[in-house]
Amino acid sequence: MAGCIRGGWHALLLAALNVSAHAQLGSLPRHSPYPGGVAIVKLSDADAPVLEVTYGGNRVLTVLLSEGLFGVVGIPLDATPGMQQLQINAAKDGVRVAYQTAFEIKTKTYATQHLRIDPRFLQLSPENQKRVERDQPLIATAKTHWSEARPASFVLDLPTPGRLSARFGLRRTLNGKESWPHGGLDVAVGTGTPLRAAAAARVIAVDDYFYSGKSVWLDHGQGFITLYIHMSRIDVKDGDTVERGSVIGLSGASGQVTGPHLHWAVVLNGVYVDPELFLKTP
Ligand SMILES: [Zn+2]
């Protein structure tokens, strides 16, 4: 249900789309409107001059199909199920208009894992605390990076074959206390395994963070970003262009981990979403 802030725009009544009915939408990630998922939301007819779409203050990726303009909306893992609003800025006859369109977040229950860790390992030294404080804004900047070019594809390749050892969204308790849910997909690979770009991209950040270790951020366009962490070696640098499948470095156990593996994350509009929604064969 669309709510026009400025009136007279009822021609653009907006509706969430039943994706399965539209073959041409097959290239989009699966419509999965739950926390950690992706909502495909119809924004307007193909010729409507939408300028900008935001959700939770972050720009939303849009894709133009013959059926119209669609938002590909990442839903945060901590989102509350129920109706949510997209903010839309558009131009109508030269006048800027702002309105909202709603979509519904459904419920999804993720598995829970209970972890016990020696509390001493959870206390940061002043030096490490400084590193964490240095990392946080850099991570936030990379995660919310925006470039105008639309992605060439929404299909991602797993960066390395391997057993999926921890799925996205896994809820975790640490010594009995609720901890952060798992914001990526873990692939169990030993140190030194080549990691490949999940799709064509530009490298937007390369760093060595306290928790994540050696990390690479790839921008696929319009806030569609992939992240590769705990690497042992990085073979790309900021600003590089990479093709789908090109090796960006080697897996490892850098950062705070119990053993070598790849933690792979996918971002839309500044939030982590389930990487498996983008794989050809889940
Ligand atoms: Zn992980």
mmCIF file of C-alpha atoms and ligand atoms in Angstrom:
data_model
loop_
_atom_site.group_PDB
_atom_site.id
_atom_site.type_symbol
_atom_site.label_atom_id
_atom_site.label_comp_id
_atom_site.label_asym_id
_atom_site.label_seq_id
_atom_site.Cartn_x
_atom_site.Cartn_y
_atom_site.Cartn_z
ATOM 1 C CA MET A 1 0.000 0.000 0.000
ATOM 2 C CA ALA A 2 1.575 3.242 -1.136
ATOM 3 C CA GLY A 3 1.205 6.392 0.894
ATOM 4 C CA CYS A 4 1.719 9.543 -1.141
ATOM 5 C CA ILE A 5 3.227 12.353 0.866
ATOM 6 C CA ARG A 6 2.296 14.718 -1.938
ATOM 7 C CA GLY A 7 -1.003 13.896 -3.555
ATOM 8 C CA GLY A 8 -1.981 13.188 -7.130
ATOM 9 C CA TRP A 9 0.280 10.316 -7.765
ATOM 10 C CA HIS A 10 -2.098 7.460 -7.503
ATOM 11 C CA ALA A 11 -1.115 6.197 -10.926
ATOM 12 C CA LEU A 12 1.878 4.805 -9.141
ATOM 13 C CA LEU A 13 0.091 2.516 -6.785
ATOM 14 C CA LEU A 14 2.807 0.211 -5.724
ATOM 15 C CA ALA A 15 2.608 -3.417 -4.900
ATOM 16 C CA ALA A 16 4.959 -6.122 -3.768
ATOM 17 C CA LEU A 17 5.354 -8.546 -6.620
ATOM 18 C CA ASN A 18 4.647 -12.216 -6.924
ATOM 19 C CA VAL A 19 8.010 -12.969 -8.480
ATOM 20 C CA SER A 20 7.305 -16.512 -9.546
ATOM 21 C CA ALA A 21 4.789 -15.233 -12.085
ATOM 22 C CA HIS A 22 7.432 -13.230 -13.966
ATOM 23 C CA ALA A 23 9.956 -15.238 -15.940
ATOM 24 C CA GLN A 24 12.037 -12.176 -16.694
ATOM 25 C CA LEU A 25 12.749 -11.731 -13.013
ATOM 26 C CA GLY A 26 14.592 -15.038 -12.956
ATOM 27 C CA SER A 27 17.952 -13.306 -12.787
ATOM 28 C CA LEU A 28 17.097 -11.624 -9.472
ATOM 29 C CA PRO A 29 17.815 -13.188 -6.092
ATOM 30 C CA ARG A 30 14.921 -15.212 -4.747
ATOM 31 C CA HIS A 31 12.149 -13.115 -3.172
ATOM 32 C CA SER A 32 12.659 -14.028 0.487
ATOM 33 C CA PRO A 33 11.070 -11.325 2.626
ATOM 34 C CA TYR A 34 12.254 -12.338 6.082
ATOM 35 C CA PRO A 35 15.079 -11.103 8.361
ATOM 36 C CA GLY A 36 18.366 -11.758 6.570
ATOM 37 C CA GLY A 37 16.568 -12.219 3.263
ATOM 38 C CA VAL A 38 15.888 -10.102 0.183
ATOM 39 C CA ALA A 39 12.553 -8.526 -0.782
ATOM 40 C CA ILE A 40 11.837 -7.822 -4.445
ATOM 41 C CA VAL A 41 9.481 -4.841 -4.356
ATOM 42 C CA LYS A 42 7.805 -3.219 -7.368
ATOM 43 C CA LEU A 43 8.379 0.537 -7.270
ATOM 44 C CA SER A 44 6.780 1.957 -10.390
ATOM 45 C CA ASP A 45 6.035 1.514 -14.056
ATOM 46 C CA ALA A 46 9.026 1.336 -16.376
ATOM 47 C CA ASP A 47 8.844 5.001 -17.404
ATOM 48 C CA ALA A 48 8.387 6.445 -13.930
ATOM 49 C CA PRO A 49 11.197 8.797 -12.986
ATOM 50 C CA VAL A 50 12.247 7.415 -9.617
ATOM 51 C CA LEU A 51 15.404 9.182 -8.475
ATOM 52 C CA GLU A 52 16.356 7.449 -5.269
ATOM 53 C CA VAL A 53 15.079 4.704 -2.994
ATOM 54 C CA THR A 54 16.192 4.270 0.604
ATOM 55 C CA TYR A 55 15.478 1.798 3.381
ATOM 56 C CA GLY A 56 16.663 2.370 6.932
ATOM 57 C CA GLY A 57 18.563 5.411 5.667
ATOM 58 C CA ASN A 58 20.602 3.473 3.076
ATOM 59 C CA ARG A 59 20.269 3.580 -0.716
ATOM 60 C CA VAL A 60 18.449 0.593 -2.224
ATOM 61 C CA LEU A 61 19.494 -1.189 -5.393
ATOM 62 C CA THR A 62 16.950 -0.841 -8.192
ATOM 63 C CA VAL A 63 16.570 -2.844 -11.362
ATOM 64 C CA LEU A 64 14.610 -1.881 -14.451
ATOM 65 C CA LEU A 65 12.679 -4.686 -16.123
ATOM 66 C CA SER A 66 9.957 -4.636 -18.753
ATOM 67 C CA GLU A 67 7.441 -4.995 -15.890
ATOM 68 C CA GLY A 68 8.729 -1.812 -14.249
ATOM 69 C CA LEU A 69 11.256 -0.667 -11.698
ATOM 70 C CA PHE A 70 11.959 -2.971 -8.765
ATOM 71 C CA GLY A 71 13.826 -2.526 -5.514
ATOM 72 C CA VAL A 72 16.093 -5.369 -4.432
ATOM 73 C CA VAL A 73 15.972 -4.800 -0.688
ATOM 74 C CA GLY A 74 18.266 -6.373 1.876
ATOM 75 C CA ILE A 75 16.461 -7.023 5.172
ATOM 76 C CA PRO A 76 18.579 -6.868 8.345
ATOM 77 C CA LEU A 77 18.739 -9.962 10.519
ATOM 78 C CA ASP A 78 17.389 -7.948 13.452
ATOM 79 C CA ALA A 79 14.382 -6.585 11.518
ATOM 80 C CA THR A 80 10.992 -6.977 13.177
ATOM 81 C CA PRO A 81 8.482 -8.929 11.082
ATOM 82 C CA GLY A 82 5.559 -6.813 9.877
ATOM 83 C CA MET A 83 5.055 -3.963 7.434
ATOM 84 C CA GLN A 84 8.091 -1.876 6.487
ATOM 85 C CA GLN A 85 8.410 1.256 4.357
ATOM 86 C CA LEU A 86 10.708 2.127 1.480
ATOM 87 C CA GLN A 87 11.314 5.861 1.036
ATOM 88 C CA ILE A 88 11.127 6.937 -2.589
ATOM 89 C CA ASN A 89 12.202 10.219 -4.137
ATOM 90 C CA ALA A 90 10.913 10.845 -7.616
ATOM 91 C CA ALA A 91 10.343 13.639 -10.108
ATOM 92 C CA LYS A 92 6.846 14.179 -11.469
ATOM 93 C CA ASP A 93 6.488 16.850 -14.174
ATOM 94 C CA GLY A 94 9.653 18.489 -12.929
ATOM 95 C CA VAL A 95 8.489 18.521 -9.307
ATOM 96 C CA ARG A 96 10.236 16.462 -6.701
ATOM 97 C CA VAL A 97 7.892 14.164 -4.836
ATOM 98 C CA ALA A 98 8.544 11.848 -1.916
ATOM 99 C CA TYR A 99 6.394 8.897 -1.025
ATOM 100 C CA GLN A 100 6.604 5.522 0.628
ATOM 101 C CA THR A 101 5.782 2.026 -0.428
ATOM 102 C CA ALA A 102 5.281 -0.817 1.975
ATOM 103 C CA PHE A 103 6.395 -4.412 1.955
ATOM 104 C CA GLU A 104 5.915 -7.142 4.498
ATOM 105 C CA ILE A 105 8.639 -8.903 6.436
ATOM 106 C CA LYS A 106 7.696 -12.449 7.351
ATOM 107 C CA THR A 107 9.061 -14.512 10.217
ATOM 108 C CA LYS A 108 11.970 -16.903 9.890
ATOM 109 C CA THR A 109 13.466 -19.016 12.643
ATOM 110 C CA TYR A 110 17.177 -19.702 12.416
ATOM 111 C CA ALA A 111 19.001 -22.473 14.245
ATOM 112 C CA THR A 112 20.761 -21.633 17.527
ATOM 113 C CA GLN A 113 24.274 -22.627 18.494
ATOM 114 C CA HIS A 114 25.524 -22.448 22.083
ATOM 115 C CA LEU A 115 29.183 -21.585 22.455
ATOM 116 C CA ARG A 116 31.383 -21.589 25.548
ATOM 117 C CA ILE A 117 34.547 -19.547 25.483
ATOM 118 C CA ASP A 118 37.036 -18.847 28.254
ATOM 119 C CA PRO A 119 35.932 -15.349 29.398
ATOM 120 C CA ARG A 120 39.572 -14.249 29.386
ATOM 121 C CA PHE A 121 39.532 -14.434 25.576
ATOM 122 C CA LEU A 122 36.576 -12.051 25.464
ATOM 123 C CA GLN A 123 38.492 -9.275 27.233
ATOM 124 C CA LEU A 124 40.338 -6.962 24.880
ATOM 125 C CA SER A 125 43.712 -5.488 25.748
ATOM 126 C CA PRO A 126 43.812 -1.676 25.441
ATOM 127 C CA GLU A 127 45.862 -2.125 22.277
ATOM 128 C CA ASN A 128 43.317 -4.470 20.693
ATOM 129 C CA GLN A 129 40.476 -2.233 21.836
ATOM 130 C CA LYS A 130 42.168 0.562 19.855
ATOM 131 C CA ARG A 131 42.330 -1.675 16.792
ATOM 132 C CA VAL A 132 38.628 -2.462 17.057
ATOM 133 C CA GLU A 133 37.816 1.239 17.352
ATOM 134 C CA ARG A 134 39.947 1.941 14.292
ATOM 135 C CA ASP A 135 38.266 -0.870 12.300
ATOM 136 C CA GLN A 136 34.622 -0.045 13.049
ATOM 137 C CA PRO A 137 34.225 3.123 10.933
ATOM 138 C CA LEU A 138 36.263 1.607 8.085
ATOM 139 C CA ILE A 139 33.994 -1.448 8.032
ATOM 140 C CA ALA A 140 30.883 0.742 8.178
ATOM 141 C CA THR A 141 32.154 2.812 5.240
ATOM 142 C CA ALA A 142 32.900 -0.233 3.077
ATOM 143 C CA LYS A 143 29.601 -1.880 3.972
ATOM 144 C CA THR A 144 27.566 1.160 2.911
ATOM 145 C CA HIS A 145 29.617 1.992 -0.192
ATOM 146 C CA TRP A 146 27.439 3.159 -3.094
ATOM 147 C CA SER A 147 28.268 3.212 -6.800
ATOM 148 C CA GLU A 148 25.720 4.110 -9.466
ATOM 149 C CA ALA A 149 26.332 1.327 -12.001
ATOM 150 C CA ARG A 150 23.868 -1.531 -11.686
ATOM 151 C CA PRO A 151 25.291 -5.038 -11.184
ATOM 152 C CA ALA A 152 25.832 -7.047 -14.359
ATOM 153 C CA SER A 153 24.424 -10.119 -12.601
ATOM 154 C CA PHE A 154 22.818 -11.159 -9.324
ATOM 155 C CA VAL A 155 24.130 -14.689 -9.556
ATOM 156 C CA LEU A 156 27.123 -15.285 -7.277
ATOM 157 C CA ASP A 157 29.552 -18.198 -7.347
ATOM 158 C CA LEU A 158 30.735 -19.732 -4.078
ATOM 159 C CA PRO A 159 34.312 -18.332 -3.756
ATOM 160 C CA THR A 160 35.695 -21.821 -3.166
ATOM 161 C CA PRO A 161 34.180 -25.288 -3.155
ATOM 162 C CA GLY A 162 33.962 -26.775 0.329
ATOM 163 C CA ARG A 163 31.650 -27.913 3.096
ATOM 164 C CA LEU A 164 29.313 -25.176 4.368
ATOM 165 C CA SER A 165 30.275 -25.309 8.043
ATOM 166 C CA ALA A 166 28.134 -22.459 9.421
ATOM 167 C CA ARG A 167 25.088 -21.095 7.646
ATOM 168 C CA PHE A 168 23.968 -17.497 7.541
ATOM 169 C CA GLY A 169 21.664 -16.351 10.340
ATOM 170 C CA LEU A 170 22.742 -18.943 12.879
ATOM 171 C CA ARG A 171 21.823 -17.501 16.282
ATOM 172 C CA ARG A 172 24.558 -17.839 18.829
ATOM 173 C CA THR A 173 24.831 -17.654 22.557
ATOM 174 C CA LEU A 174 28.191 -17.017 24.169
ATOM 175 C CA ASN A 175 28.513 -18.439 27.680
ATOM 176 C CA GLY A 176 24.733 -18.372 27.954
ATOM 177 C CA LYS A 177 24.305 -14.809 26.686
ATOM 178 C CA GLU A 178 22.726 -13.890 23.359
ATOM 179 C CA SER A 179 25.508 -12.944 20.920
ATOM 180 C CA TRP A 180 25.612 -11.602 17.350
ATOM 181 C CA PRO A 181 23.930 -13.888 14.814
ATOM 182 C CA HIS A 182 26.132 -15.238 12.031
ATOM 183 C CA GLY A 183 26.232 -12.608 9.261
ATOM 184 C CA GLY A 184 27.844 -14.741 6.589
ATOM 185 C CA LEU A 185 28.402 -18.217 5.238
ATOM 186 C CA ASP A 186 31.405 -20.273 6.401
ATOM 187 C CA VAL A 187 33.156 -22.625 4.023
ATOM 188 C CA ALA A 188 35.487 -25.140 5.666
ATOM 189 C CA VAL A 189 38.734 -24.857 3.730
ATOM 190 C CA GLY A 190 42.293 -25.130 4.965
ATOM 191 C CA THR A 191 44.834 -22.336 4.787
ATOM 192 C CA GLY A 192 46.098 -21.545 1.287
ATOM 193 C CA THR A 193 42.978 -22.365 -0.746
ATOM 194 C CA PRO A 194 42.466 -19.942 -3.660
ATOM 195 C CA LEU A 195 39.434 -17.683 -3.163
ATOM 196 C CA ARG A 196 37.662 -16.395 -6.271
ATOM 197 C CA ALA A 197 35.573 -13.289 -6.855
ATOM 198 C CA ALA A 198 31.896 -14.310 -6.649
ATOM 199 C CA ALA A 199 31.107 -12.067 -9.663
ATOM 200 C CA ALA A 200 32.696 -9.215 -11.603
ATOM 201 C CA ALA A 201 33.481 -6.319 -9.274
ATOM 202 C CA ARG A 202 35.692 -3.474 -8.209
ATOM 203 C CA VAL A 203 37.815 -3.794 -5.076
ATOM 204 C CA ILE A 204 36.666 -1.070 -2.662
ATOM 205 C CA ALA A 205 38.690 -1.950 0.427
ATOM 206 C CA VAL A 206 41.471 -4.289 1.493
ATOM 207 C CA ASP A 207 42.473 -4.390 5.143
ATOM 208 C CA ASP A 208 43.617 -6.414 8.136
ATOM 209 C CA TYR A 209 40.980 -6.016 10.862
ATOM 210 C CA PHE A 210 41.285 -7.221 14.444
ATOM 211 C CA TYR A 211 38.274 -9.596 14.361
ATOM 212 C CA SER A 212 38.012 -10.355 10.639
ATOM 213 C CA GLY A 213 41.715 -10.496 9.792
ATOM 214 C CA LYS A 214 42.813 -10.048 6.195
ATOM 215 C CA SER A 215 39.695 -8.969 4.331
ATOM 216 C CA VAL A 216 38.621 -7.977 0.821
ATOM 217 C CA TRP A 217 35.467 -5.985 -0.060
ATOM 218 C CA LEU A 218 34.154 -6.254 -3.630
ATOM 219 C CA ASP A 219 31.592 -3.830 -5.055
ATOM 220 C CA HIS A 220 29.259 -5.299 -7.682
ATOM 221 C CA GLY A 221 27.265 -2.070 -8.047
ATOM 222 C CA GLN A 222 24.520 -0.147 -6.218
ATOM 223 C CA GLY A 223 25.401 -1.384 -2.757
ATOM 224 C CA PHE A 224 25.601 -5.050 -3.793
ATOM 225 C CA ILE A 225 28.856 -6.009 -2.070
ATOM 226 C CA THR A 226 30.681 -9.223 -1.177
ATOM 227 C CA LEU A 227 33.192 -9.644 1.660
ATOM 228 C CA TYR A 228 35.877 -12.311 2.127
ATOM 229 C CA ILE A 229 37.570 -12.565 5.540
ATOM 230 C CA HIS A 230 40.141 -14.538 7.583
ATOM 231 C CA MET A 231 42.402 -14.716 4.521
ATOM 232 C CA SER A 232 46.088 -15.651 4.700
ATOM 233 C CA ARG A 233 47.063 -13.683 1.600
ATOM 234 C CA ILE A 234 45.464 -10.913 -0.446
ATOM 235 C CA ASP A 235 46.305 -10.656 -4.153
ATOM 236 C CA VAL A 236 44.289 -7.528 -5.040
ATOM 237 C CA LYS A 237 44.412 -3.888 -4.069
ATOM 238 C CA ASP A 238 41.932 -1.081 -3.615
ATOM 239 C CA GLY A 239 40.592 0.105 -6.986
ATOM 240 C CA ASP A 240 41.376 -3.101 -8.907
ATOM 241 C CA THR A 241 38.773 -4.488 -11.279
ATOM 242 C CA VAL A 242 38.213 -8.233 -10.962
ATOM 243 C CA GLU A 243 36.378 -10.676 -13.190
ATOM 244 C CA ARG A 244 34.041 -13.366 -11.938
ATOM 245 C CA GLY A 245 36.231 -16.280 -10.851
ATOM 246 C CA SER A 246 39.525 -14.400 -10.623
ATOM 247 C CA VAL A 247 41.613 -15.322 -7.607
ATOM 248 C CA ILE A 248 41.646 -12.512 -5.030
ATOM 249 C CA GLY A 249 43.824 -14.289 -2.474
ATOM 250 C CA LEU A 250 44.116 -17.350 -0.254
ATOM 251 C CA SER A 251 42.023 -18.626 2.636
ATOM 252 C CA GLY A 252 43.440 -18.707 6.139
ATOM 253 C CA ALA A 253 42.824 -18.121 9.824
ATOM 254 C CA SER A 254 43.686 -14.452 10.249
ATOM 255 C CA GLY A 255 41.713 -12.440 12.815
ATOM 256 C CA GLN A 256 39.906 -14.015 15.761
ATOM 257 C CA VAL A 257 39.066 -17.562 14.693
ATOM 258 C CA THR A 258 39.398 -21.055 16.087
ATOM 259 C CA GLY A 259 40.642 -22.507 12.797
ATOM 260 C CA PRO A 260 41.052 -21.789 9.080
ATOM 261 C CA HIS A 261 37.908 -21.225 7.013
ATOM 262 C CA LEU A 262 36.382 -18.694 4.657
ATOM 263 C CA HIS A 263 33.691 -16.424 6.088
ATOM 264 C CA TRP A 264 31.901 -15.007 3.074
ATOM 265 C CA ALA A 265 29.305 -12.250 3.383
ATOM 266 C CA VAL A 266 26.904 -10.513 0.996
ATOM 267 C CA VAL A 267 25.625 -6.960 1.557
ATOM 268 C CA LEU A 268 22.623 -5.130 0.109
ATOM 269 C CA ASN A 269 21.759 -1.571 1.212
ATOM 270 C CA GLY A 270 24.267 -1.766 4.030
ATOM 271 C CA VAL A 271 23.009 -4.980 5.643
ATOM 272 C CA TYR A 272 24.225 -8.573 5.567
ATOM 273 C CA VAL A 273 21.897 -10.944 3.730
ATOM 274 C CA ASP A 274 21.964 -14.693 3.153
ATOM 275 C CA PRO A 275 24.626 -15.474 0.494
ATOM 276 C CA GLU A 276 22.859 -18.707 -0.434
ATOM 277 C CA LEU A 277 19.990 -16.690 -1.965
ATOM 278 C CA PHE A 278 22.388 -15.697 -4.766
ATOM 279 C CA LEU A 279 23.896 -19.081 -5.545
ATOM 280 C CA LYS A 280 22.685 -20.900 -8.645
ATOM 281 C CA THR A 281 22.244 -24.228 -6.865
ATOM 282 C CA PRO A 282 21.539 -23.650 -3.178
HETATM 283 ZN ZN ZN B 1 31.588 -17.015 9.747
#
